[in-house]
PDB file of C-alpha atoms in Angstrom:
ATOM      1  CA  UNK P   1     -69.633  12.458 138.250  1.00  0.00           C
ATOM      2  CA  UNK P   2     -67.996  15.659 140.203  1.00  0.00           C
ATOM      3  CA  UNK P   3     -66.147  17.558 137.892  1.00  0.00           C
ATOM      4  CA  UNK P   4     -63.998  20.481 139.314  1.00  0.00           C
ATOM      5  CA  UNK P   5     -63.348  23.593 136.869  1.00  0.00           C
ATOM      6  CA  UNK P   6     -60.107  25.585 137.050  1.00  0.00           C
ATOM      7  CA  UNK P   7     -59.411  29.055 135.376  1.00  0.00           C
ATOM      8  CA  UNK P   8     -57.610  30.326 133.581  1.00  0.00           C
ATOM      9  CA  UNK P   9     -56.671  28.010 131.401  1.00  0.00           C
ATOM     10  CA  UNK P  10     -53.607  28.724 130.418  1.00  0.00           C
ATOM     11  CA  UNK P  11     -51.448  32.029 132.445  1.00  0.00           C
ATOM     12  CA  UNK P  12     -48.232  33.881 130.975  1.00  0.00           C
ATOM     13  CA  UNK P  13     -46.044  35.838 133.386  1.00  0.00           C
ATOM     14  CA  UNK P  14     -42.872  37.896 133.842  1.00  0.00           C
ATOM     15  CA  UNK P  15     -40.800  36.430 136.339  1.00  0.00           C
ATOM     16  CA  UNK P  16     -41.084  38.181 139.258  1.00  0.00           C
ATOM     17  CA  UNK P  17     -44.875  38.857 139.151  1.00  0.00           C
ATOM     18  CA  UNK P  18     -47.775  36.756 140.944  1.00  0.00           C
ATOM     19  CA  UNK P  19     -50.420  34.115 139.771  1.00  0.00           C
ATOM     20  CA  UNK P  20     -52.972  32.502 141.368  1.00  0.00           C
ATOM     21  CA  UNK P  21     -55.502  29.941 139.817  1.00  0.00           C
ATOM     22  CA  UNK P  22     -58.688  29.150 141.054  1.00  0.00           C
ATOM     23  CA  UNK P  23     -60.619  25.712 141.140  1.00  0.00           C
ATOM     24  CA  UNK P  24     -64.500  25.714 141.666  1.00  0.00           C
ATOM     25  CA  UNK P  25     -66.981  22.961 141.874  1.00  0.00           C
ATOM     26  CA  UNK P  26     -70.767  22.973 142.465  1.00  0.00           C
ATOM     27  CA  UNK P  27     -71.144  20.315 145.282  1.00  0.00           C
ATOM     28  CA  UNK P  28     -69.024  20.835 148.937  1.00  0.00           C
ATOM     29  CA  UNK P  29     -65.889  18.934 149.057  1.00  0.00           C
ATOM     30  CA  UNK P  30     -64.699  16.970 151.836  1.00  0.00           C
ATOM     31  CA  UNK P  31     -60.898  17.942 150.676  1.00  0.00           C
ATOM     32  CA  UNK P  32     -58.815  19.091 148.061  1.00  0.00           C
ATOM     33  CA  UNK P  33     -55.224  18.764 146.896  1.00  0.00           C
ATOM     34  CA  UNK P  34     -53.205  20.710 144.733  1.00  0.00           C
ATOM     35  CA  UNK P  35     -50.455  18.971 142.169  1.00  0.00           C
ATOM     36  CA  UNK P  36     -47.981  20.269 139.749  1.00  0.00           C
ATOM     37  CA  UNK P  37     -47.094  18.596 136.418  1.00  0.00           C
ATOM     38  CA  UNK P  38     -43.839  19.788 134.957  1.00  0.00           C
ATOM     39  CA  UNK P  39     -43.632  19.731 130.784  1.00  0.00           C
ATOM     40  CA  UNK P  40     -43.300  16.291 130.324  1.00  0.00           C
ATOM     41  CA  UNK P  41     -43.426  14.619 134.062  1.00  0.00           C
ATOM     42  CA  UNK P  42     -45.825  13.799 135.923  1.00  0.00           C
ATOM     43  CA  UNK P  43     -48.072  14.960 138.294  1.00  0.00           C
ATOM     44  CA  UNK P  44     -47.063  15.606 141.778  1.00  0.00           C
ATOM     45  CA  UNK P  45     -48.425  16.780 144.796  1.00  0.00           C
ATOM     46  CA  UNK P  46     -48.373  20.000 146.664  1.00  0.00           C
ATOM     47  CA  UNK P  47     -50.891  19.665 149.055  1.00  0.00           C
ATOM     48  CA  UNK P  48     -54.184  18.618 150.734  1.00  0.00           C
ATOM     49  CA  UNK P  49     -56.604  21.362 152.243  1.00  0.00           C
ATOM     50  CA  UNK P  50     -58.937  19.635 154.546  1.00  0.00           C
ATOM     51  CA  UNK P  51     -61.205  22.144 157.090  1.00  0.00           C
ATOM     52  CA  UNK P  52     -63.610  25.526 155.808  1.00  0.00           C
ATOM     53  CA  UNK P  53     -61.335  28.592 155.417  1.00  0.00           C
ATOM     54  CA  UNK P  54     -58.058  26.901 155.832  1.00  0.00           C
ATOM     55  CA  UNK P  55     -55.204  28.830 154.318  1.00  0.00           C
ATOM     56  CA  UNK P  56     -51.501  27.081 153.675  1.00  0.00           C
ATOM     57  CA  UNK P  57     -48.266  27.906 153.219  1.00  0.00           C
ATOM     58  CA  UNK P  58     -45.236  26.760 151.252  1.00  0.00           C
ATOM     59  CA  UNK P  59     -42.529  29.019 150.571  1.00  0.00           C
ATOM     60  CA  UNK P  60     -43.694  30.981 148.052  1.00  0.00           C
ATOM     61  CA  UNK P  61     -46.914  29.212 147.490  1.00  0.00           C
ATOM     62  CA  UNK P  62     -50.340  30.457 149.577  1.00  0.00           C
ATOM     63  CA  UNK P  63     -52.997  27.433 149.369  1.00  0.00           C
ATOM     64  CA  UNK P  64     -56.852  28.200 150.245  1.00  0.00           C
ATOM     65  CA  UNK P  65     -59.557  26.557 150.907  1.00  0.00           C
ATOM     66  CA  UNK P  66     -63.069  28.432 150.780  1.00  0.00           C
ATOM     67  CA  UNK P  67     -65.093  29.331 153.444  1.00  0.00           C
ATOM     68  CA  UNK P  68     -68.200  26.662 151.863  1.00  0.00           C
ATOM     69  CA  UNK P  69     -65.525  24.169 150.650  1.00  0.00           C
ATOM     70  CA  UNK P  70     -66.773  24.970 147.049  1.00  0.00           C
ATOM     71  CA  UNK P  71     -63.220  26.503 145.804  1.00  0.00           C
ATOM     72  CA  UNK P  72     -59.905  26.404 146.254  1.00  0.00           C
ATOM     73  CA  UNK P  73     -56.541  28.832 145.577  1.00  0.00           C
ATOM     74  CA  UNK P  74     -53.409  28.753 144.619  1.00  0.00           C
ATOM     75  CA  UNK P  75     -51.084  31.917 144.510  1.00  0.00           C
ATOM     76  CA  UNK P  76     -47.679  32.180 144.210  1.00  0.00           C
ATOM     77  CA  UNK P  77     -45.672  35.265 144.671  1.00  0.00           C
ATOM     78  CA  UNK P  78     -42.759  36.576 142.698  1.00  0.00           C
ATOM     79  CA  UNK P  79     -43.024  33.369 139.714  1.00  0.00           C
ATOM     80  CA  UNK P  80     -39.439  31.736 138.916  1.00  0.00           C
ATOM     81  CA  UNK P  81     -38.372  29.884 135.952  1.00  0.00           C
ATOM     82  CA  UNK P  82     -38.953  27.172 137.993  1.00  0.00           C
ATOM     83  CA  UNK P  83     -42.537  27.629 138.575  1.00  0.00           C
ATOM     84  CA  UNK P  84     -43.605  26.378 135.147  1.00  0.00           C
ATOM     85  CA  UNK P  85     -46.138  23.729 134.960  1.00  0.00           C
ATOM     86  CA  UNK P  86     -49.766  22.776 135.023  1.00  0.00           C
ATOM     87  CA  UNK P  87     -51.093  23.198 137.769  1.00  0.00           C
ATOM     88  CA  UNK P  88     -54.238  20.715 139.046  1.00  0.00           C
ATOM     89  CA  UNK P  89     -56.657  21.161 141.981  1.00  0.00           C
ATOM     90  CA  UNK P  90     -58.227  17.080 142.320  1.00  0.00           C
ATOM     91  CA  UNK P  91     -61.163  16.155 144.678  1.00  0.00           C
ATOM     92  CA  UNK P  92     -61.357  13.024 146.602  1.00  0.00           C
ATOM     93  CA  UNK P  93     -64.649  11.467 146.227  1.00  0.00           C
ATOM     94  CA  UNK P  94     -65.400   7.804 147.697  1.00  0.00           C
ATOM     95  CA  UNK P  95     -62.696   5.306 148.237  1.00  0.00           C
ATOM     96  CA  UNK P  96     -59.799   8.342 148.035  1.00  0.00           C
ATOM     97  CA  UNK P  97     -60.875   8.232 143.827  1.00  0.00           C
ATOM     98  CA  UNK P  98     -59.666  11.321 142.819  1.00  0.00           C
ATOM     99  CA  UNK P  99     -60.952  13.800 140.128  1.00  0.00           C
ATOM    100  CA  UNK P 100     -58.699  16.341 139.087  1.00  0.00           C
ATOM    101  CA  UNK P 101     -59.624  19.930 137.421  1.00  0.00           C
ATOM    102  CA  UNK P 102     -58.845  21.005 133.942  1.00  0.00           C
ATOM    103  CA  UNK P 103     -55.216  22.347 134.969  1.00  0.00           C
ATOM    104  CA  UNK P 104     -53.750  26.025 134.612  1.00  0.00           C
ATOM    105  CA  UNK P 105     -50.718  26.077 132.894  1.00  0.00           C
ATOM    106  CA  UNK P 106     -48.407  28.228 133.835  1.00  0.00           C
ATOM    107  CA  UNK P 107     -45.449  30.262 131.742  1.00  0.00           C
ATOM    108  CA  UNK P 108     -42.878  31.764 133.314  1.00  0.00           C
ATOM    109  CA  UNK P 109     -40.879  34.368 130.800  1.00  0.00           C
ATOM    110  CA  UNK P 110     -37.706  36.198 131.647  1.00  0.00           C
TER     111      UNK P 110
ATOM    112  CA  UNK I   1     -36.897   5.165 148.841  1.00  0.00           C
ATOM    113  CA  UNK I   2     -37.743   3.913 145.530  1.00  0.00           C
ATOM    114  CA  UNK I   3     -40.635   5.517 143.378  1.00  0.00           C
ATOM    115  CA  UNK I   4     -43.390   4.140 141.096  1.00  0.00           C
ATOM    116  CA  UNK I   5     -42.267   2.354 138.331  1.00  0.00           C
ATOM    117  CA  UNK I   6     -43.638   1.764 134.633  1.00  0.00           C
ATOM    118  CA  UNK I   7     -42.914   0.425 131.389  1.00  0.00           C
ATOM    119  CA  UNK I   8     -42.408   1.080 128.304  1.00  0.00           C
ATOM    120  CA  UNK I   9     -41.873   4.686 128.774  1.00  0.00           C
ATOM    121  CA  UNK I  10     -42.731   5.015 125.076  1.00  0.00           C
ATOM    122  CA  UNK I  11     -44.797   3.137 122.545  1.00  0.00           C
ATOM    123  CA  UNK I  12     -46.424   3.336 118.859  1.00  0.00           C
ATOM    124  CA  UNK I  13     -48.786   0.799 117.953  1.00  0.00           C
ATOM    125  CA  UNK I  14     -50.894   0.884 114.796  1.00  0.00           C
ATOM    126  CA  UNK I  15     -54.839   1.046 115.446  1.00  0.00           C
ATOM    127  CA  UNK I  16     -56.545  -2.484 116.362  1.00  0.00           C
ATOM    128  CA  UNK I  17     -52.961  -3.823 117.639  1.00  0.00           C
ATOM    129  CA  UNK I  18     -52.816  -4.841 121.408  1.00  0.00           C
ATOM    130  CA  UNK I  19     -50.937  -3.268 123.788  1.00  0.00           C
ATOM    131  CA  UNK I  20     -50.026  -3.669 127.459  1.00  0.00           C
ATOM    132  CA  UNK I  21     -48.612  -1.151 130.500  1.00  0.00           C
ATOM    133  CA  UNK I  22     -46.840  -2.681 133.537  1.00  0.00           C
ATOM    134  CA  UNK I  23     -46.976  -0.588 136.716  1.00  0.00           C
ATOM    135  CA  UNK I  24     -44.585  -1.343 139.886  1.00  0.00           C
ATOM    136  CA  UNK I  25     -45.857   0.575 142.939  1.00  0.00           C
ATOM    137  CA  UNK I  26     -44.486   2.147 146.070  1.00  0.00           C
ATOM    138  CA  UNK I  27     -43.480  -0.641 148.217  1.00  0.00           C
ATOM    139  CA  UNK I  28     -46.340  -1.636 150.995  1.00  0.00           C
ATOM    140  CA  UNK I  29     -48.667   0.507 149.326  1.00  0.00           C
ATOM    141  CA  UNK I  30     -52.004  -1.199 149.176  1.00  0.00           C
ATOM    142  CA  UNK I  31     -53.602   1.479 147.080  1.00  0.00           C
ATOM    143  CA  UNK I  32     -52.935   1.426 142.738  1.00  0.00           C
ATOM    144  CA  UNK I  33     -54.867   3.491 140.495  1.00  0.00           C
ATOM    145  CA  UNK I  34     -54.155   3.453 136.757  1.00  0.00           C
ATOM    146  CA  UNK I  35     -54.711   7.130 134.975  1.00  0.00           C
ATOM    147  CA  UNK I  36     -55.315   8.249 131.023  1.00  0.00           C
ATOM    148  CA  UNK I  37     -54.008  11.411 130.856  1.00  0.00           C
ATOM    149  CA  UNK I  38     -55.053  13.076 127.333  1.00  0.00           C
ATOM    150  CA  UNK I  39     -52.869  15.838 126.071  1.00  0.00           C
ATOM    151  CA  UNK I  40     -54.082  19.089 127.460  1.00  0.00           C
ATOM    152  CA  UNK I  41     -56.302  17.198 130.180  1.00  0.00           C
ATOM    153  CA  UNK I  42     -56.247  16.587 133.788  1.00  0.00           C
ATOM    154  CA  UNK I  43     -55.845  12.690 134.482  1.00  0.00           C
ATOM    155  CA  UNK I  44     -58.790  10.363 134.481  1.00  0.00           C
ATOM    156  CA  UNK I  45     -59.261   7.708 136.869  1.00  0.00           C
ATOM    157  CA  UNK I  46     -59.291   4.287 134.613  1.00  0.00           C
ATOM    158  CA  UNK I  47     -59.296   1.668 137.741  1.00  0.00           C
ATOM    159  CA  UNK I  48     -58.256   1.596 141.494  1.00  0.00           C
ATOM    160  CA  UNK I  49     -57.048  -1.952 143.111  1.00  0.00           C
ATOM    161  CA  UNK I  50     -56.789  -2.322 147.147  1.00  0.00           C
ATOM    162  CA  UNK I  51     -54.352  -4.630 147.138  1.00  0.00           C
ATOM    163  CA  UNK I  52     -55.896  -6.763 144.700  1.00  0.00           C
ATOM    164  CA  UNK I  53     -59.124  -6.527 144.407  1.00  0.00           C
ATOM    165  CA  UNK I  54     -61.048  -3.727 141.707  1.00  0.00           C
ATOM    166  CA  UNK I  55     -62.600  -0.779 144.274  1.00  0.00           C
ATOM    167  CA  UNK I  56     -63.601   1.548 141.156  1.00  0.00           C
ATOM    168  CA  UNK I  57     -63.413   1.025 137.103  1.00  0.00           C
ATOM    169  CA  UNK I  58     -66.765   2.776 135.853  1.00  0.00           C
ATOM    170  CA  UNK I  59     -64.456   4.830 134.095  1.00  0.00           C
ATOM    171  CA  UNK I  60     -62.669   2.123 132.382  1.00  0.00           C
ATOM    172  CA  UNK I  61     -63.695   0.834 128.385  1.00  0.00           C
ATOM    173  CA  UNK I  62     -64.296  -2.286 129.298  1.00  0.00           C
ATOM    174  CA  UNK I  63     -64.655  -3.766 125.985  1.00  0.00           C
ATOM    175  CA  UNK I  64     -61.395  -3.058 125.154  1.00  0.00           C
ATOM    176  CA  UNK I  65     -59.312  -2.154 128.368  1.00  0.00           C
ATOM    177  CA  UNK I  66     -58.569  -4.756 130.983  1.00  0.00           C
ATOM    178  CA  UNK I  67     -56.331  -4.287 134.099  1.00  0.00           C
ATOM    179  CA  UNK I  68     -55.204  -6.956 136.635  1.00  0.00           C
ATOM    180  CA  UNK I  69     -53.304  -7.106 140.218  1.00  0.00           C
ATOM    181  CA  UNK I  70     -51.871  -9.937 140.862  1.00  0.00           C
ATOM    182  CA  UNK I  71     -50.699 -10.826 144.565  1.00  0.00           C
ATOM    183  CA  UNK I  72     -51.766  -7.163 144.971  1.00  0.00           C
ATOM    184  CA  UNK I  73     -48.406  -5.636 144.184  1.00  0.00           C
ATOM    185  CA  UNK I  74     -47.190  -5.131 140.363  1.00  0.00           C
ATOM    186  CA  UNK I  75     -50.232  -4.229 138.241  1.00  0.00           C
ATOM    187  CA  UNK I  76     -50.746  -4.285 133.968  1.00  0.00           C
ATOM    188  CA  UNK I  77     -53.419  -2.253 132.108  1.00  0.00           C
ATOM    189  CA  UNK I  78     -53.625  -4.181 128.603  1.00  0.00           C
ATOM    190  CA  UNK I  79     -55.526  -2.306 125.416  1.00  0.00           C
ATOM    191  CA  UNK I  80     -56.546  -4.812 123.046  1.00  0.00           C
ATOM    192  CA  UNK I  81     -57.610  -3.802 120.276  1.00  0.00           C
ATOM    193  CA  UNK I  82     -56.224   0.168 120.272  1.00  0.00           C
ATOM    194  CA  UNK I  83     -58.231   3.432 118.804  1.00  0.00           C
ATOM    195  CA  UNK I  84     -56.833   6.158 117.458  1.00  0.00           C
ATOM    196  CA  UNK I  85     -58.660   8.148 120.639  1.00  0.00           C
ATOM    197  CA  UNK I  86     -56.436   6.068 123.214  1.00  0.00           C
ATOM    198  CA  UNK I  87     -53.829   8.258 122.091  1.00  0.00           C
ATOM    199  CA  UNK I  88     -52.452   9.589 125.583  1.00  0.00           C
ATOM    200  CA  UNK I  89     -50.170   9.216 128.616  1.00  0.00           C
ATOM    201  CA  UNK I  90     -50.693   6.585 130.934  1.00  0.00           C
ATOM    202  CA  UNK I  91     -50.015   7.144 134.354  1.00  0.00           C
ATOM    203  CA  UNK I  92     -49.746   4.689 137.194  1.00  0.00           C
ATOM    204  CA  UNK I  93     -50.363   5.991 140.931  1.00  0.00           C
ATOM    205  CA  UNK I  94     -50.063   4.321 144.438  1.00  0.00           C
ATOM    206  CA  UNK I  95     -51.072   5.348 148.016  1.00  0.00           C
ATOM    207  CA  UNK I  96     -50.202   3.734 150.946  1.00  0.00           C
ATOM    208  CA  UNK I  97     -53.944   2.379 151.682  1.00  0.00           C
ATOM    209  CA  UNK I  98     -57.356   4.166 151.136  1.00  0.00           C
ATOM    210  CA  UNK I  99     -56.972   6.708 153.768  1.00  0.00           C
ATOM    211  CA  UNK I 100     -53.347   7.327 152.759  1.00  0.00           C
ATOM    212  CA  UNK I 101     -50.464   8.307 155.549  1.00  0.00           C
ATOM    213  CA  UNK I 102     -51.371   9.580 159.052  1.00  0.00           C
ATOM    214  CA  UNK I 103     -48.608  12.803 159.761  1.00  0.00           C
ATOM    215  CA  UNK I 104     -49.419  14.688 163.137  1.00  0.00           C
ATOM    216  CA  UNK I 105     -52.879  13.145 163.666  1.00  0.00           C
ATOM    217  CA  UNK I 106     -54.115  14.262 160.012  1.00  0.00           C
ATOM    218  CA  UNK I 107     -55.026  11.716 157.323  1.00  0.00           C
ATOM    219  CA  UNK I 108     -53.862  12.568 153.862  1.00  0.00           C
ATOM    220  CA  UNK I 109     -54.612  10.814 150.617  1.00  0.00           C
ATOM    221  CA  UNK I 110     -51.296  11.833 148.547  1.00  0.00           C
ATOM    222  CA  UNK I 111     -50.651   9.449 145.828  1.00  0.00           C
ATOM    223  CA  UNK I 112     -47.320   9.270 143.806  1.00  0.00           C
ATOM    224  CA  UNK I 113     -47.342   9.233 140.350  1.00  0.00           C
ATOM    225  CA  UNK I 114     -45.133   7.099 137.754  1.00  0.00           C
ATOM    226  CA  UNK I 115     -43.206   8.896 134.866  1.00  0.00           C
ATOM    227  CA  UNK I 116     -46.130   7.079 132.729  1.00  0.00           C
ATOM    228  CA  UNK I 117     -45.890   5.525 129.340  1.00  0.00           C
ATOM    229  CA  UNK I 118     -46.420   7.746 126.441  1.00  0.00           C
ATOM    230  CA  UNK I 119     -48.542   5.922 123.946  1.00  0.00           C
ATOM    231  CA  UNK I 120     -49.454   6.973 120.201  1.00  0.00           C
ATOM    232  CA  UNK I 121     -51.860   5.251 117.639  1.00  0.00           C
ATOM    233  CA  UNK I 122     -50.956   5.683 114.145  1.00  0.00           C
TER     234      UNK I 122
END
């Protein structure tokens, strides 16, 4: 099946500074969407990226899609408290069945 | 507008016991997908329904999981009998149909997530 890989695993930062997590796969994607899972909820989504090279914004979060539609972005400037969370990249494959990456999770320290 | 719904939120079962998940979607969304989301994991698709009919469960133990629709709009995902390994969250999800909603001329496939029902096996 597709499987989708997402680094880093896990990501520590000050508030204030930046993270970004990457998700690559091996095959070209027809689309990709972004969610974010607070400790204990559940997963909800950002975003879908749809066309090669596509860059989106929301707020403070900057969504990309690659040139090849092999990998995707997701930076966000100056972190908050509020940022904390996993962070998934999914793929739709047939029949909208999604397949979601590995996660960063992200930790947002005063 | 109301979100998905699930119950229990919580349950402990012993190993080999039965146990069953009940998922209420999105109203008028065609599209439910049940999820096993293992601590530290991404979710993994167990079964999609359109309305109610099965579109994908190759990921889903069928020897021991089962999952029904009925009058493609509530949906339970029954365990019978439980492993230690089933040990997880389970999440329900619904979308409004297979190519999700249409905004500005753009199809998007979003799907909303339960709160899921935290199982353990002792």
């Amino acid at each position: 099946g597709q499987q989708v890989m997402q680094i880093p695993q896990y990501q520590h930062v000050q508030e204030g500074e930046d993270f970004t997590t990457y998700c690559n796969s091996s095959t070209t994607l027809s689309n990709i969407q972004w969610y974010k899972q607070r400790p204990g909820g559940h997963p909800v989504f950002l975003i879908q990226l749809v066309k090669s090279g596509e860059v989106k914004k929301q707020k403070r979060l900057t969504f990309q899609f690659g040139e090849a539609k092999k990998n995707s972005s997701l930076h966000i400037t100056a972190t908050q408290t509020t940022d904390v969370g996993t962070y998934f990249c999914a793929v739709t494959g047939g029949g909208n069945k999604l397949t979601f990456g590995t996660g960063t999770q992200l930790k947002v320290e005063l | 507008e109301a979100g998905v719904a699930q119950s229990p939120r919580y349950k402990i079962i012993e190993k080999r016991q039965s146990v069953a998940f009940w998922c209420n979607p999105i109203s008028g969304h065609a599209t439910l997908y049940w999820y096993q989301q293992i601590l530290g994991q991404g979710p993994k698709l167990l079964i999609q329904f359109q309305n109610n009919g099965v579109v994908d469960d190759s990921q889903l133990p069928k020897d021991r999981f089962s999952a029904e629709r009925l009058k493609g709009v509530d949906s339970t995902l029954k365990i019978q009998p439980a492993k230690l390994e089933d040990s997880a969250v389970y999440l329900c999800a619904s979308s409004l149909d297979r190519g999700g909603f249409v905004a500005g001329g753009r199809s998007y496939n979003e799907q909303f997530f339960g709160p899921g029902t935290r199982l353990t096996v002792l």
